[in-house]
mmCIF file of C-alpha atoms and ligand atoms in Angstrom:
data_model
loop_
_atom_site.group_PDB
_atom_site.id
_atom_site.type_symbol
_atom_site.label_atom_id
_atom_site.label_comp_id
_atom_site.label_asym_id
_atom_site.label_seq_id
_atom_site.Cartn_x
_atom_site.Cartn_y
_atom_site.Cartn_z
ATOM 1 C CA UNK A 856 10.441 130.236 120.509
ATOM 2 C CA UNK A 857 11.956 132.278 123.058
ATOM 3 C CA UNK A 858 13.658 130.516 126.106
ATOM 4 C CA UNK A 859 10.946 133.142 128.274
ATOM 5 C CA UNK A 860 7.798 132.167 126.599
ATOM 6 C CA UNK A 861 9.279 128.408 126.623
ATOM 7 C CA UNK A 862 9.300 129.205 130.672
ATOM 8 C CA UNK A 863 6.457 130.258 130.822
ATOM 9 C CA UNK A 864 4.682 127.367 128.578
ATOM 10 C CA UNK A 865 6.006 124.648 131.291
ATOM 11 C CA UNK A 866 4.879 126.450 134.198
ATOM 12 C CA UNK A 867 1.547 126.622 132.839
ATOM 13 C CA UNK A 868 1.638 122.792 131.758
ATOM 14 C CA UNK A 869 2.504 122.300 134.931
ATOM 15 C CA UNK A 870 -0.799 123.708 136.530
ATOM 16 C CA UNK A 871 -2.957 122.537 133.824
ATOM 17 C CA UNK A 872 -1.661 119.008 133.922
ATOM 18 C CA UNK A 873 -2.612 118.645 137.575
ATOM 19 C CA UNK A 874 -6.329 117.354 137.764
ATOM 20 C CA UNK A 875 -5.703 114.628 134.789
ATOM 21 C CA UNK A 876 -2.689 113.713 137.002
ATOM 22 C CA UNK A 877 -4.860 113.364 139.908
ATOM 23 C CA UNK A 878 -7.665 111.656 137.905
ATOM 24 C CA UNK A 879 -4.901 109.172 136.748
ATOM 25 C CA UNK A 880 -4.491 108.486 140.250
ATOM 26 C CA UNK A 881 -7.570 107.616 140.922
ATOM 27 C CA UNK A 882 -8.291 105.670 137.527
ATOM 28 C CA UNK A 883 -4.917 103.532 138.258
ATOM 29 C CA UNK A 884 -6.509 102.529 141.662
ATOM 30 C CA UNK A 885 -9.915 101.692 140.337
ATOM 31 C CA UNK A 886 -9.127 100.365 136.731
ATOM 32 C CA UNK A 887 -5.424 99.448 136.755
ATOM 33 C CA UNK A 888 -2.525 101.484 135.390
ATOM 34 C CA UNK A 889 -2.814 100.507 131.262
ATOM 35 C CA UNK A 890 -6.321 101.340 131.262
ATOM 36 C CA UNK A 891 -5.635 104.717 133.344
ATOM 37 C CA UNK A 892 -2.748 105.607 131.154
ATOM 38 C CA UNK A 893 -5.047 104.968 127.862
ATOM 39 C CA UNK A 894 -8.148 107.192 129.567
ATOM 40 C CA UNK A 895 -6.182 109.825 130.342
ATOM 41 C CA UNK A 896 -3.985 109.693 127.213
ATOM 42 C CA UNK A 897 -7.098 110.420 124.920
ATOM 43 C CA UNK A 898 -8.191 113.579 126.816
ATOM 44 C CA UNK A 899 -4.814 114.729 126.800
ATOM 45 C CA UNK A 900 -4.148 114.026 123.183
ATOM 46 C CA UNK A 901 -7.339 116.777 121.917
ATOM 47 C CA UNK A 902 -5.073 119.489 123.210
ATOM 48 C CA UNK A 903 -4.123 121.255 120.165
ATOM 49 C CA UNK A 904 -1.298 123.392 119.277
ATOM 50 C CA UNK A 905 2.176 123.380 120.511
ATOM 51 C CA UNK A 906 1.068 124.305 123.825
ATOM 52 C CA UNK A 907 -0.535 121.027 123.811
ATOM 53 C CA UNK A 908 2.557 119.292 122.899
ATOM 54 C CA UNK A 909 4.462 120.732 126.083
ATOM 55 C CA UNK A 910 0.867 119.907 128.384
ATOM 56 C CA UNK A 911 1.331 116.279 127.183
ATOM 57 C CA UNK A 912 5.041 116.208 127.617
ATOM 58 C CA UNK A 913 4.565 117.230 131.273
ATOM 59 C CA UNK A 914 1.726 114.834 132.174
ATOM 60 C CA UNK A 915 3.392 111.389 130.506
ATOM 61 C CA UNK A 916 6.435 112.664 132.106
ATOM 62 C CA UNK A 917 4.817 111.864 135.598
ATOM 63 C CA UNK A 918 2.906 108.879 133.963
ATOM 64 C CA UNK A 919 5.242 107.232 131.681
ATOM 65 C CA UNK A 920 8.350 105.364 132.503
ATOM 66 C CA UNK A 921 11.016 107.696 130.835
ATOM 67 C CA UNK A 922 10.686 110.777 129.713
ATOM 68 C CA UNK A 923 13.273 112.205 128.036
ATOM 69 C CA UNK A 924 14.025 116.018 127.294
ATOM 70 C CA UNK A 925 12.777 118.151 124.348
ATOM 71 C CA UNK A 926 10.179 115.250 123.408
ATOM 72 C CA UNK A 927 7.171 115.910 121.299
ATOM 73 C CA UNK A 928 4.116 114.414 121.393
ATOM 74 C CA UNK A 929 1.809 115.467 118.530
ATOM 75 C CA UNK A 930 -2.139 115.830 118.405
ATOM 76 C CA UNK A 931 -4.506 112.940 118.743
ATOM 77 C CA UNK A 932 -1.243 110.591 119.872
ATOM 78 C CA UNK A 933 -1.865 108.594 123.136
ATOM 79 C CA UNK A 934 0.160 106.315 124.748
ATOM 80 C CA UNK A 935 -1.448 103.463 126.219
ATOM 81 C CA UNK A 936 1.325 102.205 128.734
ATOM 82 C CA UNK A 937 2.686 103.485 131.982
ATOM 83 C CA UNK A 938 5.538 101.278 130.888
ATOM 84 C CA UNK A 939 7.042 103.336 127.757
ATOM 85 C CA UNK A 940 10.497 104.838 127.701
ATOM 86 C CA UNK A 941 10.927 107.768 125.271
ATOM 87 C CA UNK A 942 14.658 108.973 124.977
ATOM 88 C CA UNK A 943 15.907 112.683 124.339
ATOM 89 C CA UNK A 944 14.464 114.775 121.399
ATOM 90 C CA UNK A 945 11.939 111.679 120.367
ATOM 91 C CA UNK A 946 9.531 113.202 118.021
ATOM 92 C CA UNK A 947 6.033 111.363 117.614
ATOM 93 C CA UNK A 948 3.682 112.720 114.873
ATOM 94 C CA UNK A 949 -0.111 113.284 115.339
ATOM 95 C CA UNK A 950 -2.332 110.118 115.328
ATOM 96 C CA UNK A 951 -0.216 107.742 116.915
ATOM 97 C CA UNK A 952 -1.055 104.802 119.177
ATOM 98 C CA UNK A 953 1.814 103.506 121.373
ATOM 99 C CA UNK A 954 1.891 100.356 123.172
ATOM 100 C CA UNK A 955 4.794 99.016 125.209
ATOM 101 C CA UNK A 956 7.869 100.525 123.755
ATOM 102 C CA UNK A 957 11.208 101.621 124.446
ATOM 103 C CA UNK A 958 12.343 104.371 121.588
ATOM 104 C CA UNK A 959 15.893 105.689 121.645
ATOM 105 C CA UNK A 960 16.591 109.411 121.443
ATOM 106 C CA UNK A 961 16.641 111.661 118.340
ATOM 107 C CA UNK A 962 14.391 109.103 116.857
ATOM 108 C CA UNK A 963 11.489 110.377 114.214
ATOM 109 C CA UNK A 964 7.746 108.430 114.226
ATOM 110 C CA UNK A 965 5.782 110.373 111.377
ATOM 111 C CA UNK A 966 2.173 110.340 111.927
ATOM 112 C CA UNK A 967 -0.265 107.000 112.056
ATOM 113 C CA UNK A 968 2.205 104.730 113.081
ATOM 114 C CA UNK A 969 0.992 102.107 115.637
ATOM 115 C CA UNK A 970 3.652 100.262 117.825
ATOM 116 C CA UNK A 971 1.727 97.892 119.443
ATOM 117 C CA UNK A 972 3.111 95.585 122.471
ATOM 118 C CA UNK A 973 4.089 92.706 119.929
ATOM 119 C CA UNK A 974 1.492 90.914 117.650
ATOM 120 C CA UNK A 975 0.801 88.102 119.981
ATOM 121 C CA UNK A 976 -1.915 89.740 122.442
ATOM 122 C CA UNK A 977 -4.247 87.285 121.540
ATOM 123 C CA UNK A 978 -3.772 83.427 121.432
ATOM 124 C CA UNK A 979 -4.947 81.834 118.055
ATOM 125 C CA UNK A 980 -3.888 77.822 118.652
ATOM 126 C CA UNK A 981 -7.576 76.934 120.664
ATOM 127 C CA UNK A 982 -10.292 76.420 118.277
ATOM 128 C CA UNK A 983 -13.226 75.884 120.970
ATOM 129 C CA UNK A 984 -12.037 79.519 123.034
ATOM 130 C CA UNK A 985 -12.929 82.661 121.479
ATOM 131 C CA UNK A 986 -9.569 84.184 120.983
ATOM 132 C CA UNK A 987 -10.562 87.502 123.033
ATOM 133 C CA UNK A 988 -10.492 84.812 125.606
ATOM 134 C CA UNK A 989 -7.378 83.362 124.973
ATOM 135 C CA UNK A 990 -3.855 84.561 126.981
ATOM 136 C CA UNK A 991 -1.709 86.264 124.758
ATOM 137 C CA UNK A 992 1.933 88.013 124.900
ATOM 138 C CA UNK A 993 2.554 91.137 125.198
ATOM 139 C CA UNK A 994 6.270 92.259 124.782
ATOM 140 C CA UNK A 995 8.620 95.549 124.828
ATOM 141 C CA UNK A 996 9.124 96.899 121.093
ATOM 142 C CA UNK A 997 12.738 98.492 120.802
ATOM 143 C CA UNK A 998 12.845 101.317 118.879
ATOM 144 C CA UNK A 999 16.942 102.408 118.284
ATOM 145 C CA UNK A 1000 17.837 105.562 117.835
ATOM 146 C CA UNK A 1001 18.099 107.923 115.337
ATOM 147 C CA UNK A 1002 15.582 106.042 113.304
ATOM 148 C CA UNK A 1003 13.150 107.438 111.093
ATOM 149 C CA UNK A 1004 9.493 105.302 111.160
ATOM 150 C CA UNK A 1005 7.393 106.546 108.226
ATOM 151 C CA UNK A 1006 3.710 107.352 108.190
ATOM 152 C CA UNK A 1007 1.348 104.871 108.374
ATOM 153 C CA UNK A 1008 3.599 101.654 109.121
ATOM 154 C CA UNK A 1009 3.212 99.572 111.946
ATOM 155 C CA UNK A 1010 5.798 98.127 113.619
ATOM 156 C CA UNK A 1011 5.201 94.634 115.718
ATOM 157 C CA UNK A 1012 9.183 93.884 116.027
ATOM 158 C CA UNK A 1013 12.663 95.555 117.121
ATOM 159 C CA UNK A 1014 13.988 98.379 114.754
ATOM 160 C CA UNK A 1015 17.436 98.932 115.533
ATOM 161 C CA UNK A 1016 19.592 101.555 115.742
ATOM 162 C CA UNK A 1017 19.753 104.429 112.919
ATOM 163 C CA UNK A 1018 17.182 102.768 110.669
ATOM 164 C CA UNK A 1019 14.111 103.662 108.202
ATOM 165 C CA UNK A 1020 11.039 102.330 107.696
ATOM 166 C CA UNK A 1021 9.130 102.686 104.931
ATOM 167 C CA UNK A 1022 5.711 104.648 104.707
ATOM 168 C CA UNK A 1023 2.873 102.404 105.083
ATOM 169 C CA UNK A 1024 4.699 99.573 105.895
ATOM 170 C CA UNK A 1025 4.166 96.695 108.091
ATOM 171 C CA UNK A 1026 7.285 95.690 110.391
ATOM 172 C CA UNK A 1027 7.141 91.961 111.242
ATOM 173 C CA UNK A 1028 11.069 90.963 111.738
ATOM 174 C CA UNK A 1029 13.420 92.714 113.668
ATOM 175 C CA UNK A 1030 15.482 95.543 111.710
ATOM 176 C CA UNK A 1031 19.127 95.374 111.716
ATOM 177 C CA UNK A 1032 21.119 98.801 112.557
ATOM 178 C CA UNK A 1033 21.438 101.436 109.294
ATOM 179 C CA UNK A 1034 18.852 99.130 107.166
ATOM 180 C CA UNK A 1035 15.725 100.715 105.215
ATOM 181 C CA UNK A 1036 12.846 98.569 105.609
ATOM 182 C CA UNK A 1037 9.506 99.001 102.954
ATOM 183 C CA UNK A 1038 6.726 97.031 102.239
ATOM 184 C CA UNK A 1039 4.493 94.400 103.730
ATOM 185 C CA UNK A 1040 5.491 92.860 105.277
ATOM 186 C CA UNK A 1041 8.495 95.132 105.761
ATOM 187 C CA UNK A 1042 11.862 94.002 103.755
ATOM 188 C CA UNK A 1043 15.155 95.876 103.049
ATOM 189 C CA UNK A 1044 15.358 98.158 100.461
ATOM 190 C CA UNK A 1045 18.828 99.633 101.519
ATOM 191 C CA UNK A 1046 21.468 99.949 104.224
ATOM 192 C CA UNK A 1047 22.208 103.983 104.799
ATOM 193 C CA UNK A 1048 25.903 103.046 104.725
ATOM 194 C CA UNK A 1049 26.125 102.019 101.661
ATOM 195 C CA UNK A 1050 23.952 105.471 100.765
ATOM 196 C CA UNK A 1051 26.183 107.677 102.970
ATOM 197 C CA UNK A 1052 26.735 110.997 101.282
ATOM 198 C CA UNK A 1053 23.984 110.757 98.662
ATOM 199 C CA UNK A 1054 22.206 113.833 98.131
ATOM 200 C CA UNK A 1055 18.032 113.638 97.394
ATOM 201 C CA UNK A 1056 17.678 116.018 94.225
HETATM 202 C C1 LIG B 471 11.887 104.509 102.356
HETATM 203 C C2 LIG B 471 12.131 105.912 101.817
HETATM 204 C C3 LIG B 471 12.837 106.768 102.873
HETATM 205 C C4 LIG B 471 12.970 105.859 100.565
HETATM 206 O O1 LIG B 471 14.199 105.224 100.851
HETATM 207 P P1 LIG B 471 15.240 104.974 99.672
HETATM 208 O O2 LIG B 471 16.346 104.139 100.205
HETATM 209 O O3 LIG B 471 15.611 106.283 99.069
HETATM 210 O O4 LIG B 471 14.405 104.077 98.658
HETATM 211 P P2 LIG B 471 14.168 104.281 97.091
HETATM 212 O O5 LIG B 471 13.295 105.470 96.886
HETATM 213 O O6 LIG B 471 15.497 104.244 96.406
HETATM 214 O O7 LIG B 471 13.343 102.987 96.728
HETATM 215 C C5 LIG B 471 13.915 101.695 96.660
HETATM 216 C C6 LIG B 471 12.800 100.708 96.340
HETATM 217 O O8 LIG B 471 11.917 100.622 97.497
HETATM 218 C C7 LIG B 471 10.590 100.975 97.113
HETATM 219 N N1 LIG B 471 10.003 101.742 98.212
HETATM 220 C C8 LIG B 471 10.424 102.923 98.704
HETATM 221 N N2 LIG B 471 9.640 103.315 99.718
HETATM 222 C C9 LIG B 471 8.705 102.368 99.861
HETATM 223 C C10 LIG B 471 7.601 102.215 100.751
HETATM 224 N N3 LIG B 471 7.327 103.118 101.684
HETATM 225 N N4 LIG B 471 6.856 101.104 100.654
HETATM 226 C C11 LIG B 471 7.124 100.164 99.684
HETATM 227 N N5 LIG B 471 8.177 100.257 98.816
HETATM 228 C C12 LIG B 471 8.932 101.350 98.915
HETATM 229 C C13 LIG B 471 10.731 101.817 95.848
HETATM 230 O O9 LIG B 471 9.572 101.765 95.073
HETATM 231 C C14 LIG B 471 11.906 101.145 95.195
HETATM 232 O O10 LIG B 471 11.453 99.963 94.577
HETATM 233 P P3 LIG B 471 12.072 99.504 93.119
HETATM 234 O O11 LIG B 471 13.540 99.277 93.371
HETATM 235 O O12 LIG B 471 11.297 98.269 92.810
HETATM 236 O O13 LIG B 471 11.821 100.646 92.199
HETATM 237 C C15 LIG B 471 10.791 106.603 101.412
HETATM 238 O O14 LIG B 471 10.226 105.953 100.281
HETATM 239 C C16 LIG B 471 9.771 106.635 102.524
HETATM 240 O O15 LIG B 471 8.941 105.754 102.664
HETATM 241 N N6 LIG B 471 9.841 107.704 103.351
HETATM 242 C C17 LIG B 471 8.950 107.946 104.466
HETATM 243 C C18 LIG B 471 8.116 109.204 104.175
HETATM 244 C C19 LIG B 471 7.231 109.543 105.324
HETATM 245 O O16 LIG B 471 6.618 108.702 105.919
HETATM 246 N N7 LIG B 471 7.177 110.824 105.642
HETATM 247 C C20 LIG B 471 6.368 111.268 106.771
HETATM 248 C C21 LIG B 471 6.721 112.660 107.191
HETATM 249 S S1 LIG B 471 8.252 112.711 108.073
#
């Protein structure tokens, strides 16, 4: 796209961002910042197209802890946490649902991936407590960089640096740098060192 159009794109994000960053404003004051963030998210994720991905950019980039440059948020993908940290050229595929996570720059989430805050939001050890009553943890998913998270997979524990997950699969254990994670729960498959130079055919 040319760098004038491009201009021209974030100027107008800028204006049309405005009322759902005052109406997070007021949401954060009257409901608390996670359930603003999540409100707000899901009306901004039904803009379509890619001026919708630049509209989003510019209103989690006032929300949002870290926002880094060139980052793409795709259609119907809402981040539920003021507290998220997205580094440079992070690209997030449509249908997403982000909890509290940290990704790492130049690092690929394909569509339908959830990252929620941990797997421990509810407590589970008190049979006489409903467990929607029960306190839970919630924790700060690392995401490395340069990783590639396929479609589908949900990831509940650290992925390191330069790794792949699997489509559809379900990430339980943390990932150690360069491995390739598949299944459920996830296991490795591969380390890209050892495939270094391979070609796909
Ligand atoms: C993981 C992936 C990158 C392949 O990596 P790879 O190192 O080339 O793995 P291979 O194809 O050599 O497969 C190795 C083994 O893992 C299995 N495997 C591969 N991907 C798997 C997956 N997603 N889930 C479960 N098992 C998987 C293979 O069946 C194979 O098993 P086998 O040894 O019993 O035959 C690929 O399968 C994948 O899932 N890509 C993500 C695609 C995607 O989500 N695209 C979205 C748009 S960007």
């Amino acid at each position: 796209m040319k760098k004038s159009v491009k201009v021209m794109i974030e100027l107008a994000a800028g204006v049309i961002i405005w009322p759902r960053w005052m109406m997070f404003k007021i949401y954060r004051r009257t409901m608390g910042e996670d359930r603003a963030c999540a409100a707000i998210g899901q009306r901004a994720s039904r803009w379509a197209g890619i001026q919708g991905e630049y509209f989003r950019r510019k209103l989690y980039g006032r929300i949002i802890q870290k926002m880094g440059s060139d980052v793409v948020i795709s259609f119907g993908t809402v981040l539920t946490k003021a507290t998220i940290e997205l580094g440079d050229r992070v690209y997030i595929g449509s249908y997403c649902l982000l909890g509290d996570v940290r990704v790492d720059r130049d690092t690929l989430i394909a569509d339908h991936v959830n990252i929620p805050s941990g797997g421990k939001q509810h407590g589970i050890s008190r049979l006489d407590v409903p467990m929607r009553e029960q306190a839970g943890e919630a924790r700060t998913i690392r995401v490395g960089e340069d990783c590639w998270i396929g479609s589908g997979s949900v990831v509940m524990a650290d992925v390191g640096n330069h790794c792949v997950v699997g489509a559809g699969s379900v990430v339980t254990r943390p990932v150690e740098d360069y491995k390739i994670v598949a299944g459920n729960p996830a296991r490795v498959i591969g380390d890209r060192r050892e495939k270094a130079g391979e070609m796909w055919v």
